């Protein structure tokens, strides 16, 4: 099946620094990628939807200047957490959708655990 | 707005016993419903989905779920649990009326299988 990778799997950074997380579709072209945040014992919350070559659409309450999303190619999307603070510590998961398929064809990455000290 | 409630953050069953994971949803339009499974350090994998048609849907690994509109439920079942079923399970809903709409997830249920 389709595979989505994320890098890094874990990252620890100091408060005030920026962290970039990569999401790649390994064997298909992803016209749309989604970024989720998962808090302990809570749901995955959609942060933003990114379409290749256009600006990301952010969910209500998500700071777009804080969480920069770039989807420059059909196989790569990046999430940059700028000026990270301890409250940004979380598990970030991306998913990718192939072509013009419907909502049931999202393929998920394994997630990135971010810890901000 | 759509929402999903999964009853029970942890469920424990014996190997060979029935697995029942509960999911109730709220949606103002006919929903698309999904169950995903997440193993440690892995991505979410689609178990099964309901879009339209038959309300009893069968998925991978022997799981099935039934869409009950009157009860706004989409409970996941498996007749006989296997040790390899131990994982976290997420129910999700999507607004099927809009093409490519986003998924709204429940909080997840961790399934433990005892030998």
mmCIF file of C-alpha atoms in Angstrom:
data_model
loop_
_atom_site.group_PDB
_atom_site.id
_atom_site.type_symbol
_atom_site.label_atom_id
_atom_site.label_comp_id
_atom_site.label_asym_id
_atom_site.label_seq_id
_atom_site.Cartn_x
_atom_site.Cartn_y
_atom_site.Cartn_z
ATOM 1 C CA UNK A 1 0.000 0.000 0.000
ATOM 2 C CA UNK A 2 0.861 3.653 -0.131
ATOM 3 C CA UNK A 3 3.547 4.744 2.307
ATOM 4 C CA UNK A 4 3.993 8.087 4.008
ATOM 5 C CA UNK A 5 7.124 8.849 5.978
ATOM 6 C CA UNK A 6 7.905 11.555 8.481
ATOM 7 C CA UNK A 7 11.252 12.893 9.563
ATOM 8 C CA UNK A 8 12.380 13.166 12.240
ATOM 9 C CA UNK A 9 10.464 10.685 14.365
ATOM 10 C CA UNK A 10 11.516 12.498 17.521
ATOM 11 C CA UNK A 11 12.989 15.915 18.121
ATOM 12 C CA UNK A 12 13.966 17.788 21.245
ATOM 13 C CA UNK A 13 14.702 21.475 20.979
ATOM 14 C CA UNK A 14 15.228 24.507 23.160
ATOM 15 C CA UNK A 15 12.566 27.100 23.640
ATOM 16 C CA UNK A 16 12.755 29.825 21.007
ATOM 17 C CA UNK A 17 14.214 27.697 18.238
ATOM 18 C CA UNK A 18 12.447 26.560 15.082
ATOM 19 C CA UNK A 19 11.867 22.974 14.104
ATOM 20 C CA UNK A 20 11.076 21.582 10.659
ATOM 21 C CA UNK A 21 9.169 18.330 10.194
ATOM 22 C CA UNK A 22 9.051 16.625 6.799
ATOM 23 C CA UNK A 23 6.231 14.519 5.408
ATOM 24 C CA UNK A 24 6.871 12.492 2.264
ATOM 25 C CA UNK A 25 4.701 10.282 0.122
ATOM 26 C CA UNK A 26 7.083 7.555 -0.978
ATOM 27 C CA UNK A 27 5.262 5.808 -3.797
ATOM 28 C CA UNK A 28 2.507 8.126 -4.941
ATOM 29 C CA UNK A 29 1.884 11.752 -5.719
ATOM 30 C CA UNK A 30 0.005 13.591 -3.011
ATOM 31 C CA UNK A 31 -1.943 16.576 -4.230
ATOM 32 C CA UNK A 32 -3.216 17.185 -0.716
ATOM 33 C CA UNK A 33 -1.511 16.712 2.614
ATOM 34 C CA UNK A 34 -2.940 17.206 6.071
ATOM 35 C CA UNK A 35 -1.201 18.067 9.314
ATOM 36 C CA UNK A 36 -2.630 16.909 12.617
ATOM 37 C CA UNK A 37 -1.649 17.441 16.210
ATOM 38 C CA UNK A 38 -2.310 14.799 18.819
ATOM 39 C CA UNK A 39 -2.339 15.610 22.525
ATOM 40 C CA UNK A 40 -2.005 12.839 25.109
ATOM 41 C CA UNK A 41 -5.257 10.962 25.513
ATOM 42 C CA UNK A 42 -6.957 13.249 23.036
ATOM 43 C CA UNK A 43 -8.094 13.221 19.451
ATOM 44 C CA UNK A 44 -6.050 13.994 16.414
ATOM 45 C CA UNK A 45 -6.841 17.604 15.649
ATOM 46 C CA UNK A 46 -6.523 18.848 12.109
ATOM 47 C CA UNK A 47 -4.211 21.841 11.975
ATOM 48 C CA UNK A 48 -4.132 22.593 8.272
ATOM 49 C CA UNK A 49 -4.684 21.293 4.785
ATOM 50 C CA UNK A 50 -2.067 21.915 2.147
ATOM 51 C CA UNK A 51 -2.437 21.552 -1.586
ATOM 52 C CA UNK A 52 0.608 21.305 -3.766
ATOM 53 C CA UNK A 53 1.644 24.663 -5.101
ATOM 54 C CA UNK A 54 -0.781 26.761 -3.085
ATOM 55 C CA UNK A 55 -1.067 28.215 0.381
ATOM 56 C CA UNK A 56 -2.205 26.011 3.208
ATOM 57 C CA UNK A 57 -5.663 26.341 4.696
ATOM 58 C CA UNK A 58 -5.473 26.555 8.470
ATOM 59 C CA UNK A 59 -8.136 25.450 10.913
ATOM 60 C CA UNK A 60 -9.660 27.953 13.263
ATOM 61 C CA UNK A 61 -7.390 28.706 16.181
ATOM 62 C CA UNK A 62 -4.183 27.535 14.499
ATOM 63 C CA UNK A 63 -1.607 30.300 14.131
ATOM 64 C CA UNK A 64 -0.364 30.249 10.567
ATOM 65 C CA UNK A 65 2.670 32.374 11.406
ATOM 66 C CA UNK A 66 3.618 29.899 14.112
ATOM 67 C CA UNK A 67 3.072 26.738 12.112
ATOM 68 C CA UNK A 68 4.461 27.321 8.639
ATOM 69 C CA UNK A 69 3.415 24.757 6.055
ATOM 70 C CA UNK A 70 5.001 24.328 2.677
ATOM 71 C CA UNK A 71 3.879 21.862 0.007
ATOM 72 C CA UNK A 72 6.291 22.628 -2.786
ATOM 73 C CA UNK A 73 6.180 19.266 -4.523
ATOM 74 C CA UNK A 74 3.773 16.386 -5.001
ATOM 75 C CA UNK A 75 5.734 14.208 -2.601
ATOM 76 C CA UNK A 76 6.848 16.574 0.144
ATOM 77 C CA UNK A 77 5.202 18.826 2.671
ATOM 78 C CA UNK A 78 6.961 20.482 5.587
ATOM 79 C CA UNK A 79 5.701 21.854 8.860
ATOM 80 C CA UNK A 80 7.928 24.376 10.605
ATOM 81 C CA UNK A 81 7.187 25.224 14.201
ATOM 82 C CA UNK A 82 8.659 28.686 14.624
ATOM 83 C CA UNK A 83 9.950 30.019 17.920
ATOM 84 C CA UNK A 84 8.853 26.851 19.645
ATOM 85 C CA UNK A 85 7.700 26.930 23.263
ATOM 86 C CA UNK A 86 6.993 24.115 25.722
ATOM 87 C CA UNK A 87 3.262 24.306 24.978
ATOM 88 C CA UNK A 88 4.059 23.311 21.383
ATOM 89 C CA UNK A 89 5.292 19.945 22.623
ATOM 90 C CA UNK A 90 3.064 17.360 21.019
ATOM 91 C CA UNK A 91 2.793 14.520 18.542
ATOM 92 C CA UNK A 92 2.472 15.794 14.987
ATOM 93 C CA UNK A 93 1.058 13.492 12.302
ATOM 94 C CA UNK A 94 0.741 14.090 8.608
ATOM 95 C CA UNK A 95 -1.399 12.354 6.053
ATOM 96 C CA UNK A 96 -1.423 12.436 2.290
ATOM 97 C CA UNK A 97 -4.179 12.004 -0.237
ATOM 98 C CA UNK A 98 -3.513 10.732 -3.710
ATOM 99 C CA UNK A 99 -4.784 12.623 -6.703
ATOM 100 C CA UNK A 100 -8.433 13.574 -6.683
ATOM 101 C CA UNK A 101 -9.534 10.754 -4.436
ATOM 102 C CA UNK A 102 -12.090 11.279 -1.687
ATOM 103 C CA UNK A 103 -11.601 11.523 2.059
ATOM 104 C CA UNK A 104 -11.252 7.794 2.525
ATOM 105 C CA UNK A 105 -7.882 7.589 0.882
ATOM 106 C CA UNK A 106 -5.696 9.437 3.352
ATOM 107 C CA UNK A 107 -2.457 7.636 4.136
ATOM 108 C CA UNK A 108 -0.910 8.519 7.453
ATOM 109 C CA UNK A 109 2.681 8.993 8.472
ATOM 110 C CA UNK A 110 4.079 7.511 11.698
ATOM 111 C CA UNK A 111 4.181 10.844 13.484
ATOM 112 C CA UNK A 112 6.843 13.116 14.985
ATOM 113 C CA UNK A 113 7.204 13.581 18.723
ATOM 114 C CA UNK A 114 8.262 17.175 19.456
ATOM 115 C CA UNK A 115 9.544 18.093 22.903
ATOM 116 C CA UNK A 116 10.385 21.716 23.596
ATOM 117 C CA UNK A 117 12.499 22.319 26.678
ATOM 118 C CA UNK B 1 -20.104 20.790 13.146
ATOM 119 C CA UNK B 2 -19.226 17.156 13.412
ATOM 120 C CA UNK B 3 -17.943 15.290 16.427
ATOM 121 C CA UNK B 4 -17.077 11.772 17.518
ATOM 122 C CA UNK B 5 -17.290 10.190 20.943
ATOM 123 C CA UNK B 6 -15.533 6.951 21.700
ATOM 124 C CA UNK B 7 -16.784 5.363 24.898
ATOM 125 C CA UNK B 8 -13.954 3.938 26.932
ATOM 126 C CA UNK B 9 -10.393 5.103 26.526
ATOM 127 C CA UNK B 10 -9.191 1.596 27.428
ATOM 128 C CA UNK B 11 -10.810 -1.748 26.689
ATOM 129 C CA UNK B 12 -9.405 -5.055 27.854
ATOM 130 C CA UNK B 13 -10.513 -8.445 26.510
ATOM 131 C CA UNK B 14 -9.230 -11.979 26.704
ATOM 132 C CA UNK B 15 -7.814 -13.661 23.655
ATOM 133 C CA UNK B 16 -10.662 -15.303 21.760
ATOM 134 C CA UNK B 17 -13.309 -13.054 23.282
ATOM 135 C CA UNK B 18 -15.556 -10.615 21.463
ATOM 136 C CA UNK B 19 -14.151 -7.172 20.785
ATOM 137 C CA UNK B 20 -16.583 -4.255 20.944
ATOM 138 C CA UNK B 21 -15.353 -0.696 20.596
ATOM 139 C CA UNK B 22 -18.021 1.964 20.763
ATOM 140 C CA UNK B 23 -18.318 5.056 18.614
ATOM 141 C CA UNK B 24 -21.072 7.638 18.480
ATOM 142 C CA UNK B 25 -21.033 10.544 16.101
ATOM 143 C CA UNK B 26 -22.759 13.837 15.533
ATOM 144 C CA UNK B 27 -23.279 15.166 12.042
ATOM 145 C CA UNK B 28 -25.792 17.497 10.436
ATOM 146 C CA UNK B 29 -25.500 15.713 7.117
ATOM 147 C CA UNK B 30 -25.196 12.061 6.095
ATOM 148 C CA UNK B 31 -21.765 11.105 7.367
ATOM 149 C CA UNK B 32 -18.880 9.117 6.073
ATOM 150 C CA UNK B 33 -17.570 7.004 8.975
ATOM 151 C CA UNK B 34 -14.196 5.390 9.459
ATOM 152 C CA UNK B 35 -12.248 3.217 11.845
ATOM 153 C CA UNK B 36 -8.481 3.457 11.932
ATOM 154 C CA UNK B 37 -5.956 1.430 13.893
ATOM 155 C CA UNK B 38 -2.611 2.686 15.139
ATOM 156 C CA UNK B 39 0.147 0.350 16.287
ATOM 157 C CA UNK B 40 3.012 1.758 18.365
ATOM 158 C CA UNK B 41 5.309 3.980 16.367
ATOM 159 C CA UNK B 42 3.297 3.496 13.200
ATOM 160 C CA UNK B 43 0.892 5.551 11.154
ATOM 161 C CA UNK B 44 -2.872 5.168 11.200
ATOM 162 C CA UNK B 45 -4.181 2.343 9.037
ATOM 163 C CA UNK B 46 -7.686 2.278 7.661
ATOM 164 C CA UNK B 47 -9.673 -0.687 9.025
ATOM 165 C CA UNK B 48 -12.980 -0.019 7.333
ATOM 166 C CA UNK B 49 -15.282 2.736 6.179
ATOM 167 C CA UNK B 50 -18.947 3.441 5.605
ATOM 168 C CA UNK B 51 -19.990 5.859 2.901
ATOM 169 C CA UNK B 52 -23.338 4.753 1.487
ATOM 170 C CA UNK B 53 -25.211 1.517 0.894
ATOM 171 C CA UNK B 54 -24.959 -1.515 3.136
ATOM 172 C CA UNK B 55 -24.866 -0.487 6.766
ATOM 173 C CA UNK B 56 -22.774 -3.453 7.879
ATOM 174 C CA UNK B 57 -19.260 -3.019 6.588
ATOM 175 C CA UNK B 58 -16.455 -5.482 6.775
ATOM 176 C CA UNK B 59 -12.855 -4.497 7.047
ATOM 177 C CA UNK B 60 -9.435 -5.983 7.377
ATOM 178 C CA UNK B 61 -8.299 -8.423 10.059
ATOM 179 C CA UNK B 62 -11.815 -9.720 10.707
ATOM 180 C CA UNK B 63 -13.259 -6.439 11.957
ATOM 181 C CA UNK B 64 -16.673 -5.138 11.033
ATOM 182 C CA UNK B 65 -18.856 -2.194 11.980
ATOM 183 C CA UNK B 66 -22.507 -1.343 11.621
ATOM 184 C CA UNK B 67 -23.849 2.093 10.848
ATOM 185 C CA UNK B 68 -26.997 2.754 12.867
ATOM 186 C CA UNK B 69 -28.459 6.077 11.939
ATOM 187 C CA UNK B 70 -31.179 5.995 14.602
ATOM 188 C CA UNK B 71 -28.550 5.519 17.292
ATOM 189 C CA UNK B 72 -25.891 7.699 15.593
ATOM 190 C CA UNK B 73 -23.481 4.874 16.220
ATOM 191 C CA UNK B 74 -20.754 3.054 14.338
ATOM 192 C CA UNK B 75 -19.466 0.429 16.760
ATOM 193 C CA UNK B 76 -16.522 -1.759 15.807
ATOM 194 C CA UNK B 77 -16.632 -5.494 16.509
ATOM 195 C CA UNK B 78 -14.561 -8.603 16.038
ATOM 196 C CA UNK B 79 -15.865 -12.021 17.073
ATOM 197 C CA UNK B 80 -12.592 -13.342 18.442
ATOM 198 C CA UNK B 81 -9.729 -11.193 19.677
ATOM 199 C CA UNK B 82 -6.165 -12.000 18.788
ATOM 200 C CA UNK B 83 -3.063 -10.815 20.565
ATOM 201 C CA UNK B 84 -2.061 -8.913 17.448
ATOM 202 C CA UNK B 85 -5.215 -6.785 17.754
ATOM 203 C CA UNK B 86 -3.711 -4.893 20.688
ATOM 204 C CA UNK B 87 -3.436 -1.319 19.440
ATOM 205 C CA UNK B 88 -5.184 2.034 19.578
ATOM 206 C CA UNK B 89 -8.349 2.456 17.538
ATOM 207 C CA UNK B 90 -9.778 5.704 16.253
ATOM 208 C CA UNK B 91 -13.245 6.374 14.957
ATOM 209 C CA UNK B 92 -13.596 9.292 12.538
ATOM 210 C CA UNK B 93 -16.359 11.110 10.705
ATOM 211 C CA UNK B 94 -16.316 13.141 7.533
ATOM 212 C CA UNK B 95 -18.931 15.250 5.842
ATOM 213 C CA UNK B 96 -19.618 13.173 2.771
ATOM 214 C CA UNK B 97 -21.581 15.986 1.169
ATOM 215 C CA UNK B 98 -18.435 17.922 0.376
ATOM 216 C CA UNK B 99 -15.737 16.412 -1.786
ATOM 217 C CA UNK B 100 -12.513 15.808 0.008
ATOM 218 C CA UNK B 101 -13.682 17.075 3.360
ATOM 219 C CA UNK B 102 -11.596 16.709 6.448
ATOM 220 C CA UNK B 103 -11.723 13.954 9.037
ATOM 221 C CA UNK B 104 -12.805 14.568 12.626
ATOM 222 C CA UNK B 105 -11.422 11.949 15.016
ATOM 223 C CA UNK B 106 -12.544 10.529 18.316
ATOM 224 C CA UNK B 107 -10.150 10.426 21.258
ATOM 225 C CA UNK B 108 -9.185 6.843 20.605
ATOM 226 C CA UNK B 109 -9.596 3.564 22.458
ATOM 227 C CA UNK B 110 -6.632 1.464 23.496
ATOM 228 C CA UNK B 111 -7.410 -2.234 23.152
ATOM 229 C CA UNK B 112 -5.559 -4.639 25.369
ATOM 230 C CA UNK B 113 -5.751 -8.369 24.691
ATOM 231 C CA UNK B 114 -4.972 -10.702 27.588
ATOM 232 C CA UNK B 115 -3.639 -14.185 27.042
#
